[in-house]
Coordinates of N, CA and C and ligand atoms in Angstrom, one line a residue:
M857 N -104.7 -70.1 258.1 CA -105.7 -70.7 257.3 C -105.2 -72.0 256.7
T858 N -104.0 -72.5 257.1 CA -103.5 -73.7 256.5 C -104.3 -74.9 257.1
S859 N -104.6 -75.8 256.2 CA -105.3 -77.0 256.7 C -104.7 -78.2 256.1
Q860 N -104.3 -79.2 256.9 CA -103.7 -80.4 256.4 C -104.8 -81.5 256.5
T861 N -106.0 -81.2 256.9 CA -107.0 -82.2 257.1 C -107.5 -82.6 255.7
P862 N -107.6 -83.9 255.4 CA -108.2 -84.3 254.1 C -109.7 -84.0 254.2
P863 N -110.4 -83.9 253.0 CA -111.8 -83.6 253.0 C -112.5 -84.7 253.8
E864 N -113.6 -84.3 254.5 CA -114.5 -85.3 255.2 C -115.0 -86.3 254.1
P865 N -115.4 -87.5 254.5 CA -116.0 -88.4 253.6 C -117.3 -87.8 253.1
G866 N -117.5 -87.8 251.8 CA -118.6 -87.2 251.2 C -118.3 -85.8 250.7
A867 N -117.3 -85.1 251.3 CA -116.9 -83.8 250.8 C -116.2 -84.0 249.5
P868 N -116.1 -82.9 248.6 CA -115.5 -83.1 247.3 C -114.0 -83.4 247.5
G869 N -113.5 -84.6 247.1 CA -112.1 -85.0 247.2 C -111.4 -84.9 245.9
L870 N -110.2 -84.6 245.9 CA -109.4 -84.5 244.7 C -108.3 -85.5 244.6
G871 N -108.2 -86.2 243.5 CA -107.1 -87.2 243.3 C -105.7 -86.6 243.4
R872 N -105.5 -85.5 242.7 CA -104.1 -85.0 242.6 C -104.0 -83.5 242.9
G873 N -105.0 -83.0 243.6 CA -104.9 -81.6 244.0 C -105.0 -80.6 242.8
L874 N -105.0 -79.3 243.2 CA -105.1 -78.3 242.2 C -104.2 -77.2 242.6
F875 N -103.4 -76.6 241.7 CA -102.4 -75.6 242.0 C -102.8 -74.3 241.3
V876 N -103.0 -73.3 242.2 CA -103.4 -72.0 241.7 C -102.4 -70.9 242.2
A877 N -101.9 -70.1 241.2 CA -101.0 -69.1 241.6 C -101.7 -67.7 241.4
F878 N -101.4 -66.8 242.4 CA -101.9 -65.4 242.2 C -100.7 -64.6 241.9
E879 N -100.8 -63.8 240.8 CA -99.7 -63.0 240.3 C -100.2 -61.6 240.1
G880 N -99.3 -60.7 240.0 CA -99.6 -59.2 239.8 C -98.6 -58.4 240.6
G881 N -98.7 -57.1 240.3 CA -97.7 -56.2 240.9 C -97.9 -56.1 242.4
D882 N -97.0 -55.3 243.1 CA -97.1 -55.1 244.5 C -98.4 -54.4 244.8
G883 N -99.2 -54.8 245.8 CA -100.4 -54.2 246.1 C -101.6 -54.4 245.2
A884 N -101.5 -55.4 244.3 CA -102.6 -55.7 243.3 C -103.7 -56.4 244.0
G885 N -103.5 -57.0 245.1 CA -104.6 -57.7 245.8 C -104.4 -59.2 245.9
K886 N -103.2 -59.7 245.7 CA -102.9 -61.2 245.7 C -103.3 -61.8 247.0
S887 N -102.9 -61.2 248.1 CA -103.1 -61.9 249.4 C -104.6 -61.8 249.7
T888 N -105.3 -60.7 249.4 CA -106.7 -60.5 249.6 C -107.4 -61.6 248.8
Q889 N -107.1 -61.8 247.5 CA -107.8 -62.8 246.7 C -107.5 -64.2 247.1
S890 N -106.3 -64.5 247.4 CA -106.0 -65.9 247.8 C -106.7 -66.2 249.1
G891 N -106.8 -65.2 250.0 CA -107.6 -65.5 251.2 C -109.1 -65.7 251.0
L892 N -109.6 -64.9 250.1 CA -111.1 -65.1 249.8 C -111.3 -66.4 249.1
L893 N -110.5 -66.8 248.1 CA -110.7 -68.0 247.4 C -110.5 -69.2 248.4
G894 N -109.5 -69.1 249.3 CA -109.3 -70.2 250.2 C -110.5 -70.4 251.1
A895 N -111.1 -69.3 251.6 CA -112.2 -69.4 252.5 C -113.4 -70.0 251.7
W896 N -113.6 -69.6 250.5 CA -114.7 -70.2 249.7 C -114.5 -71.7 249.5
L897 N -113.2 -72.1 249.2 CA -113.0 -73.5 249.0 C -113.2 -74.3 250.3
E898 N -112.7 -73.7 251.4 CA -112.8 -74.4 252.7 C -114.3 -74.6 253.1
R899 N -115.1 -73.6 252.8 CA -116.6 -73.8 253.1 C -117.1 -75.0 252.3
Q900 N -116.5 -75.4 251.2 CA -117.0 -76.5 250.5 C -116.3 -77.8 250.9
G901 N -115.4 -77.7 251.9 CA -114.8 -78.9 252.4 C -113.4 -79.3 251.8
Y902 N -112.9 -78.4 250.9 CA -111.6 -78.7 250.3 C -110.5 -78.4 251.4
A903 N -109.4 -79.2 251.3 CA -108.2 -79.0 252.1 C -107.4 -77.9 251.3
V904 N -107.1 -76.8 251.9 CA -106.5 -75.7 251.2 C -105.2 -75.4 251.9
R905 N -104.1 -75.2 251.1 CA -102.8 -74.9 251.6 C -102.5 -73.5 251.0
H906 N -102.3 -72.5 252.0 CA -101.9 -71.2 251.5 C -100.4 -71.0 251.6
T907 N -99.8 -70.5 250.6 CA -98.3 -70.3 250.7 C -97.9 -69.1 249.8
R908 N -96.7 -68.8 249.9 CA -96.2 -67.7 249.1 C -94.7 -67.8 248.7
E909 N -94.4 -67.0 247.7 CA -93.0 -66.9 247.3 C -92.6 -65.4 247.2
P910 N -91.4 -65.1 247.6 CA -90.5 -65.9 248.3 C -90.9 -66.1 249.8
G911 N -90.5 -67.2 250.4 CA -90.6 -67.3 251.9 C -91.7 -68.3 252.3
G912 N -92.1 -69.3 251.5 CA -93.1 -70.2 251.9 C -92.5 -71.4 252.8
T913 N -91.2 -71.4 252.9 CA -90.6 -72.5 253.8 C -89.6 -71.8 254.7
E914 N -89.0 -72.5 255.6 CA -88.0 -71.9 256.5 C -86.8 -71.4 255.7
L915 N -86.2 -72.2 254.8 CA -85.1 -71.8 254.0 C -85.6 -70.5 253.2
G916 N -86.8 -70.6 252.7 CA -87.4 -69.5 251.9 C -87.5 -68.2 252.7
R917 N -87.8 -68.3 254.0 CA -87.9 -67.1 254.9 C -86.5 -66.4 255.0
Q918 N -85.5 -67.3 255.0 CA -84.1 -66.7 255.1 C -83.7 -66.0 253.8
I919 N -84.1 -66.7 252.7 CA -83.8 -66.1 251.3 C -84.6 -64.8 251.2
R920 N -85.9 -64.8 251.6 CA -86.7 -63.6 251.5 C -86.1 -62.4 252.2
E921 N -85.5 -62.7 253.4 CA -84.8 -61.6 254.1 C -83.7 -61.1 253.3
L922 N -82.9 -62.0 252.7 CA -81.7 -61.5 251.8 C -82.2 -60.7 250.7
L923 N -83.4 -61.1 250.1 CA -83.8 -60.5 248.8 C -84.5 -59.2 249.1
L924 N -85.3 -59.1 250.1 CA -86.2 -57.9 250.2 C -85.8 -56.9 251.2
H925 N -84.9 -57.3 252.1 CA -84.6 -56.3 253.2 C -83.2 -55.8 253.2
G926 N -82.5 -56.1 252.1 CA -81.1 -55.5 251.9 C -81.1 -54.1 251.5
E927 N -80.0 -53.5 251.5 CA -79.8 -52.1 250.9 C -80.1 -52.1 249.4
D928 N -80.5 -51.0 248.9 CA -80.6 -50.9 247.4 C -79.3 -51.2 246.8
G929 N -79.3 -52.0 245.7 CA -78.0 -52.4 245.0 C -77.3 -53.5 245.7
S930 N -77.8 -54.1 246.8 CA -77.1 -55.1 247.5 C -77.1 -56.5 246.9
V931 N -78.0 -56.7 245.9 CA -78.1 -58.0 245.3 C -78.0 -57.8 243.8
S932 N -77.0 -58.4 243.1 CA -76.8 -58.2 241.7 C -78.0 -58.9 241.0
P933 N -78.3 -58.4 239.7 CA -79.5 -59.0 239.1 C -79.5 -60.5 238.9
R934 N -78.3 -61.1 238.5 CA -78.3 -62.6 238.4 C -78.4 -63.3 239.7
A935 N -77.7 -62.7 240.7 CA -77.8 -63.3 242.1 C -79.3 -63.3 242.5
E936 N -80.0 -62.2 242.2 CA -81.4 -62.0 242.6 C -82.2 -63.1 241.9
A937 N -82.0 -63.3 240.6 CA -82.7 -64.4 239.9 C -82.5 -65.8 240.5
L938 N -81.2 -66.0 240.8 CA -80.8 -67.3 241.3 C -81.4 -67.6 242.7
L939 N -81.4 -66.5 243.5 CA -82.0 -66.6 244.9 C -83.5 -66.9 244.8
F940 N -84.2 -66.2 243.9 CA -85.7 -66.5 243.8 C -85.9 -67.9 243.3
A941 N -85.0 -68.4 242.4 CA -85.1 -69.7 241.8 C -84.8 -70.8 242.9
A942 N -83.9 -70.5 243.8 CA -83.5 -71.4 244.9 C -84.7 -71.5 245.9
D943 N -85.3 -70.4 246.2 CA -86.5 -70.4 247.1 C -87.6 -71.2 246.4
R944 N -87.8 -71.0 245.1 CA -88.9 -71.7 244.4 C -88.6 -73.3 244.4
A945 N -87.4 -73.6 244.1 CA -87.0 -75.0 244.1 C -87.3 -75.7 245.4
H946 N -86.9 -75.1 246.5 CA -87.2 -75.7 247.8 C -88.6 -75.7 248.1
H947 N -89.3 -74.7 247.8 CA -90.8 -74.5 248.1 C -91.6 -75.6 247.4
V948 N -91.3 -75.8 246.1 CA -92.0 -76.8 245.3 C -91.7 -78.2 245.8
A949 N -90.4 -78.5 246.1 CA -90.0 -79.9 246.5 C -90.5 -80.2 247.8
S950 N -90.5 -79.3 248.8 CA -90.8 -79.6 250.2 C -92.2 -79.3 250.6
L951 N -92.9 -78.4 249.8 CA -94.3 -78.1 250.3 C -95.3 -78.3 249.2
V952 N -95.1 -77.7 248.0 CA -96.2 -77.7 247.0 C -96.5 -79.1 246.4
R953 N -95.4 -79.8 246.0 CA -95.7 -81.1 245.4 C -96.3 -82.1 246.4
P954 N -95.7 -82.1 247.7 CA -96.3 -83.0 248.6 C -97.8 -82.7 248.9
A955 N -98.1 -81.4 249.0 CA -99.5 -81.0 249.2 C -100.4 -81.5 248.1
L956 N -100.0 -81.3 246.8 CA -100.7 -81.7 245.7 C -100.9 -83.2 245.7
E957 N -99.9 -83.9 246.1 CA -100.0 -85.4 246.1 C -101.0 -85.8 247.1
Q958 N -101.2 -85.0 248.2 CA -102.3 -85.3 249.2 C -103.7 -84.9 248.7
G959 N -103.8 -84.3 247.5 CA -105.1 -83.9 247.0 C -105.5 -82.6 247.5
E960 N -104.6 -81.7 248.0 CA -105.0 -80.4 248.5 C -105.0 -79.4 247.4
V961 N -105.7 -78.3 247.6 CA -105.7 -77.2 246.7 C -104.6 -76.2 247.3
V962 N -103.6 -76.0 246.5 CA -102.5 -75.1 246.9 C -102.6 -73.8 246.2
L963 N -102.7 -72.7 247.1 CA -102.8 -71.3 246.6 C -101.6 -70.6 247.0
T964 N -100.8 -70.2 246.0 CA -99.6 -69.5 246.2 C -99.7 -68.0 245.8
D965 N -99.2 -67.1 246.7 CA -99.0 -65.7 246.4 C -97.7 -65.6 245.7
R966 N -97.7 -65.4 244.4 CA -96.6 -65.4 243.5 C -96.0 -66.7 243.2
Y967 N -95.5 -66.9 242.0 CA -94.8 -68.1 241.5 C -93.8 -67.7 240.4
L968 N -93.7 -68.6 239.5 CA -92.7 -68.4 238.4 C -92.8 -67.1 237.6
D969 N -94.1 -66.7 237.3 CA -94.3 -65.5 236.5 C -93.7 -64.3 237.1
S970 N -93.7 -64.2 238.5 CA -93.1 -63.1 239.1 C -91.6 -63.0 238.8
S971 N -90.9 -64.1 238.7 CA -89.5 -64.0 238.3 C -89.4 -63.5 236.9
V972 N -90.2 -64.0 236.0 CA -90.1 -63.6 234.6 C -90.4 -62.1 234.5
A973 N -91.4 -61.7 235.2 CA -91.8 -60.3 235.1 C -90.8 -59.4 235.7
Y974 N -90.4 -59.7 237.0 CA -89.5 -58.8 237.7 C -88.1 -58.9 237.2
Q975 N -87.5 -60.1 237.2 CA -86.1 -60.3 236.9 C -85.9 -60.3 235.4
G976 N -86.9 -60.9 234.7 CA -86.8 -61.0 233.2 C -87.1 -59.6 232.5
A977 N -88.3 -59.2 232.7 CA -88.8 -58.0 232.0 C -88.2 -56.7 232.5
A978 N -88.2 -56.6 233.9 CA -87.9 -55.3 234.4 C -86.4 -55.2 234.7
R979 N -85.7 -56.2 234.9 CA -84.2 -56.1 235.2 C -83.4 -56.3 233.9
A980 N -84.2 -56.6 232.8 CA -83.5 -56.8 231.5 C -82.6 -58.0 231.4
L981 N -82.9 -59.0 232.3 CA -82.3 -60.3 232.1 C -83.2 -61.0 231.0
G982 N -82.7 -62.0 230.3 CA -83.5 -62.6 229.2 C -84.7 -63.2 229.8
H983 N -85.9 -62.9 229.3 CA -87.1 -63.4 229.7 C -87.1 -65.0 229.6
E984 N -86.6 -65.5 228.5 CA -86.6 -67.0 228.3 C -85.6 -67.6 229.3
E985 N -84.5 -67.0 229.5 CA -83.5 -67.6 230.4 C -84.0 -67.7 231.8
V986 N -84.7 -66.6 232.2 CA -85.2 -66.6 233.6 C -86.3 -67.7 233.7
R987 N -87.2 -67.8 232.7 CA -88.2 -68.8 232.7 C -87.6 -70.2 232.8
E988 N -86.6 -70.4 231.9 CA -86.0 -71.8 231.9 C -85.3 -72.1 233.2
L989 N -84.7 -71.1 233.8 CA -84.1 -71.3 235.1 C -85.1 -71.8 236.2
S990 N -86.2 -71.1 236.2 CA -87.3 -71.4 237.2 C -87.9 -72.8 236.8
L991 N -88.1 -73.1 235.6 CA -88.7 -74.4 235.2 C -87.8 -75.5 235.6
W992 N -86.5 -75.3 235.4 CA -85.5 -76.3 235.9 C -85.6 -76.5 237.4
A993 N -85.7 -75.3 238.1 CA -85.8 -75.4 239.6 C -87.0 -76.2 240.1
V994 N -88.1 -76.1 239.4 CA -89.3 -76.8 239.8 C -89.6 -78.1 239.1
E995 N -88.6 -78.5 238.3 CA -88.9 -79.7 237.5 C -90.1 -79.6 236.7
G996 N -90.4 -78.4 236.1 CA -91.5 -78.3 235.1 C -92.8 -78.1 235.7
L997 N -93.0 -77.9 237.0 CA -94.3 -77.8 237.6 C -94.9 -76.4 237.3
V998 N -96.0 -76.3 236.5 CA -96.7 -75.1 236.3 C -98.1 -75.1 236.9
P999 N -98.6 -74.0 237.3 CA -100.0 -74.0 237.9 C -101.0 -74.5 237.0
D1000 N -102.1 -75.1 237.6 CA -103.3 -75.4 236.8 C -103.9 -74.1 236.3
L1001 N -103.9 -73.1 237.2 CA -104.4 -71.7 236.8 C -103.6 -70.7 237.5
T1002 N -103.3 -69.6 236.7 CA -102.6 -68.4 237.2 C -103.6 -67.3 237.1
V1003 N -103.9 -66.7 238.3 CA -104.8 -65.6 238.4 C -104.0 -64.3 238.3
L1004 N -104.1 -63.6 237.2 CA -103.3 -62.3 237.1 C -104.1 -61.1 237.5
L1005 N -103.7 -60.5 238.6 CA -104.5 -59.3 239.1 C -103.8 -58.1 238.5
D1006 N -104.5 -57.5 237.6 CA -103.8 -56.4 236.8 C -104.3 -55.1 237.3
V1007 N -103.3 -54.3 237.8 CA -103.6 -52.9 238.2 C -102.5 -52.0 237.7
P1008 N -102.9 -50.7 237.4 CA -101.9 -49.7 237.0 C -100.9 -49.5 238.2
A1009 N -99.6 -49.2 237.9 CA -98.6 -49.0 238.9 C -99.0 -48.0 240.0
E1010 N -99.6 -46.9 239.6 CA -100.0 -45.9 240.5 C -100.9 -46.4 241.6
L1011 N -101.9 -47.2 241.2 CA -102.9 -47.7 242.1 C -102.2 -48.7 243.1
G1012 N -101.3 -49.6 242.5 CA -100.6 -50.5 243.4 C -99.8 -49.8 244.5
R1013 N -99.2 -48.7 244.1 CA -98.4 -47.9 245.0 C -99.3 -47.3 246.1
E1014 N -100.5 -46.7 245.7 CA -101.4 -46.2 246.6 C -101.9 -47.2 247.6
R1015 N -102.2 -48.4 247.1 CA -102.7 -49.5 248.0 C -101.6 -50.0 249.0
R1016 N -100.3 -50.0 248.5 CA -99.3 -50.5 249.4 C -99.0 -49.5 250.6
G1017 N -99.4 -48.3 250.4 CA -99.2 -47.3 251.5 C -97.7 -47.0 251.7
E1018 N -97.3 -46.7 252.9 CA -96.0 -46.2 253.1 C -94.8 -47.2 253.3
V1019 N -95.2 -48.4 253.4 CA -94.1 -49.4 253.7 C -93.6 -50.0 252.4
H1020 N -92.3 -49.9 252.2 CA -91.8 -50.4 250.9 C -90.5 -51.2 251.1
D1021 N -90.5 -52.4 250.5 CA -89.3 -53.2 250.5 C -88.4 -52.8 249.3
R1022 N -87.3 -53.5 249.2 CA -86.3 -53.1 248.2 C -86.9 -53.0 246.8
L1023 N -87.7 -54.0 246.4 CA -88.3 -54.0 245.0 C -89.4 -53.0 244.9
E1024 N -90.2 -52.9 246.0 CA -91.3 -51.9 245.9 C -90.8 -50.5 245.8
R1025 N -89.6 -50.2 246.3 CA -89.1 -48.8 246.2 C -88.8 -48.4 244.8
E1026 N -88.8 -49.3 243.8 CA -88.5 -49.0 242.4 C -89.6 -48.0 241.9
A1027 N -89.2 -47.2 240.9 CA -90.1 -46.2 240.4 C -91.3 -46.8 239.6
D1028 N -92.3 -46.0 239.4 CA -93.5 -46.6 238.6 C -93.1 -47.1 237.3
D1029 N -92.1 -46.6 236.6 CA -91.8 -47.2 235.2 C -91.3 -48.6 235.3
F1030 N -90.6 -48.9 236.4 CA -90.2 -50.3 236.7 C -91.5 -51.1 236.9
H1031 N -92.4 -50.7 237.6 CA -93.7 -51.4 237.9 C -94.5 -51.5 236.6
D1032 N -94.4 -50.5 235.7 CA -95.1 -50.6 234.4 C -94.5 -51.8 233.6
R1033 N -93.1 -51.9 233.6 CA -92.5 -53.0 232.8 C -92.9 -54.3 233.4
V1034 N -93.0 -54.4 234.7 CA -93.4 -55.6 235.4 C -94.8 -56.0 234.9
R1035 N -95.7 -55.0 234.9 CA -97.1 -55.2 234.5 C -97.1 -55.8 233.1
R1036 N -96.4 -55.2 232.2 CA -96.4 -55.7 230.8 C -95.8 -57.1 230.7
G1037 N -94.8 -57.4 231.6 CA -94.2 -58.7 231.6 C -95.3 -59.8 231.9
F1038 N -96.1 -59.5 233.0 CA -97.2 -60.4 233.3 C -98.2 -60.6 232.2
L1039 N -98.6 -59.4 231.6 CA -99.6 -59.5 230.6 C -99.1 -60.3 229.3
D1040 N -97.8 -60.1 229.0 CA -97.2 -60.9 227.9 C -97.3 -62.4 228.2
L1041 N -97.0 -62.8 229.4 CA -97.0 -64.2 229.8 C -98.4 -64.8 229.6
A1042 N -99.4 -64.0 230.1 CA -100.8 -64.4 230.0 C -101.3 -64.6 228.6
A1043 N -100.8 -63.6 227.7 CA -101.2 -63.7 226.3 C -100.7 -64.9 225.6
R1044 N -99.5 -65.4 226.1 CA -98.9 -66.6 225.4 C -99.7 -67.8 225.7
E1045 N -100.3 -67.9 226.9 CA -101.0 -69.2 227.2 C -102.4 -68.9 227.8
P1046 N -103.3 -68.3 227.1 CA -104.5 -67.8 227.7 C -105.3 -68.9 228.4
G1047 N -105.2 -70.1 228.0 CA -106.0 -71.2 228.6 C -105.6 -71.4 230.1
R1048 N -104.4 -71.1 230.5 CA -103.9 -71.3 231.8 C -104.0 -70.1 232.7
Y1049 N -104.6 -69.0 232.2 CA -104.6 -67.7 232.9 C -106.0 -67.2 233.1
L1050 N -106.2 -66.5 234.2 CA -107.4 -65.7 234.3 C -106.9 -64.3 234.6
V1051 N -107.1 -63.4 233.7 CA -106.6 -62.0 233.9 C -107.8 -61.2 234.3
V1052 N -107.6 -60.6 235.5 CA -108.8 -59.8 236.0 C -108.3 -58.3 236.2
D1053 N -109.3 -57.4 236.0 CA -109.1 -56.0 236.2 C -109.2 -55.8 237.8
A1054 N -108.0 -55.7 238.4 CA -107.9 -55.7 239.8 C -108.3 -54.3 240.4
T1055 N -108.8 -53.4 239.6 CA -109.3 -52.1 240.2 C -110.7 -52.4 240.6
R1056 N -111.3 -53.5 240.2 CA -112.7 -53.8 240.6 C -112.8 -54.1 242.1
P1057 N -114.0 -54.0 242.7 CA -114.1 -54.3 244.1 C -113.7 -55.8 244.4
A1058 N -113.1 -56.0 245.6 CA -112.5 -57.3 245.9 C -113.5 -58.4 245.8
E1059 N -114.7 -58.2 246.3 CA -115.7 -59.3 246.3 C -116.1 -59.7 244.9
E1060 N -116.2 -58.7 244.0 CA -116.5 -59.0 242.6 C -115.4 -59.9 242.0
I1061 N -114.2 -59.5 242.2 CA -113.1 -60.2 241.7 C -113.1 -61.7 242.2
A1062 N -113.4 -61.8 243.5 CA -113.4 -63.1 244.2 C -114.4 -64.0 243.5
A1063 N -115.6 -63.4 243.1 CA -116.6 -64.2 242.5 C -116.2 -64.7 241.1
T1064 N -115.5 -63.9 240.4 CA -115.0 -64.3 239.1 C -113.9 -65.4 239.2
V1065 N -113.1 -65.3 240.2 CA -112.0 -66.3 240.4 C -112.7 -67.6 240.9
A1066 N -113.6 -67.5 241.8 CA -114.3 -68.7 242.3 C -115.0 -69.5 241.1
A1067 N -115.6 -68.7 240.2 CA -116.3 -69.4 239.1 C -115.4 -70.2 238.3
R1068 N -114.2 -69.6 238.0 CA -113.2 -70.3 237.2 C -112.6 -71.5 237.9
V1069 N -112.3 -71.3 239.2 CA -111.7 -72.4 239.9 C -112.8 -73.5 240.1
G1070 N -114.0 -73.2 240.3 CA -115.1 -74.2 240.4 C -115.2 -75.0 239.1
E1071 N -115.0 -74.4 238.0 CA -115.0 -75.2 236.7 C -113.9 -76.2 236.7
L1072 N -112.7 -75.7 237.1 CA -111.5 -76.6 237.1 C -111.7 -77.8 238.0
L1073 N -112.3 -77.5 239.2 CA -112.5 -78.5 240.2 C -113.5 -79.5 239.7
G1074 N -114.5 -79.0 239.0 CA -115.6 -79.9 238.4 C -114.9 -80.9 237.4
A1075 N -114.0 -80.3 236.6 CA -113.4 -81.2 235.6 C -112.4 -82.2 236.2
L1076 N -111.9 -81.9 237.5 CA -111.0 -82.9 238.1 C -111.7 -84.0 238.8
R1077 N -112.9 -83.8 239.2 CA -113.6 -84.9 240.0 C -114.2 -86.0 239.1
Ligands
LIG1213 N1 -110.1 -55.0 244.8 C1 -109.6 -54.1 245.8 N2 -110.1 -52.9 245.8 C2 -109.6 -52.0 246.8 N3 -108.7 -52.3 247.6 C3 -108.1 -53.5 247.6 C4 -108.6 -54.5 246.7 N4 -107.9 -55.7 246.9 C5 -107.0 -55.4 247.9 N5 -107.2 -54.1 248.3 C6 -106.4 -53.5 249.4 O1 -105.1 -53.1 248.9 C7 -104.1 -53.4 249.8 C8 -103.1 -54.4 249.1 O2 -103.8 -55.7 249.0 P1 -103.0 -57.0 249.2 O3 -102.2 -57.0 250.4 O4 -104.0 -58.1 249.0 O5 -102.1 -57.0 247.9 P2 -100.9 -57.9 247.5 O6 -100.9 -58.0 246.0 O7 -100.9 -59.1 248.3 O8 -99.7 -57.0 247.9 P3 -98.1 -57.3 248.1 O9 -97.5 -57.5 246.8 O10 -97.6 -56.1 248.9 O11 -98.1 -58.6 249.0 C9 -104.7 -53.9 251.0 O12 -104.9 -52.8 251.9 C10 -106.1 -54.4 250.6 O13 -107.1 -54.3 251.6
LIG1214 MG1 -99.4 -60.0 249.6

């Protein structure tokens, strides 16, 4: 669903693009919602770039392999935080910023908050340190909007089914700490977040997200 084509003449064009991140636990519905939002935007003529972390670039795909497909205990907590930050640094420099400069709408599955929630809150590394590390990596780029898909850990596990990577294999109490980490971040900056009850039907959530993104796009034009 990647599109590099600029909007047709007469279609809604953006000067500096819009950056939207989807966050939430494993199985919360991030990929589902970024797909639905992207389709809605494309129907209106916006150029949409779908991407994800980790693994949005070639270097990122290699880092993703190291991070998610190793043995349990194979990546120490600080190495884990640095690898995620390295993926993010390269992703922003080589893909996200250039797309925004072209006026595209960039939709990413996971961004900085995932590091704070997973490595900061759940691995007991300092929340602020992990955030500062990521902000350094991306030279301060934060999303215009972060959509937080909030689900209880048990439901995320049910939705993920039987396939589990190294982080997904962690117990539900790990996923509860991750969930609280995300909610704390949203509470600190409510204007930049849309927190949605992700137990609702996907189409209903998509309509809520589209309404908020529509407001932001209206303000940019
Ligand atoms: N609102 C919803 N209600 C019910 N099922 C949903 C909803 N949203 C997504 N699903 C289903 O839950 C599963 C996980 O959704 P999805 O892959 O979008 O989550 P994700 O957050 O991207 O997961 P991951 O962290 O594993 O990438 C999929 O089978 C999807 O069809
Ligand atoms: Mg996904």
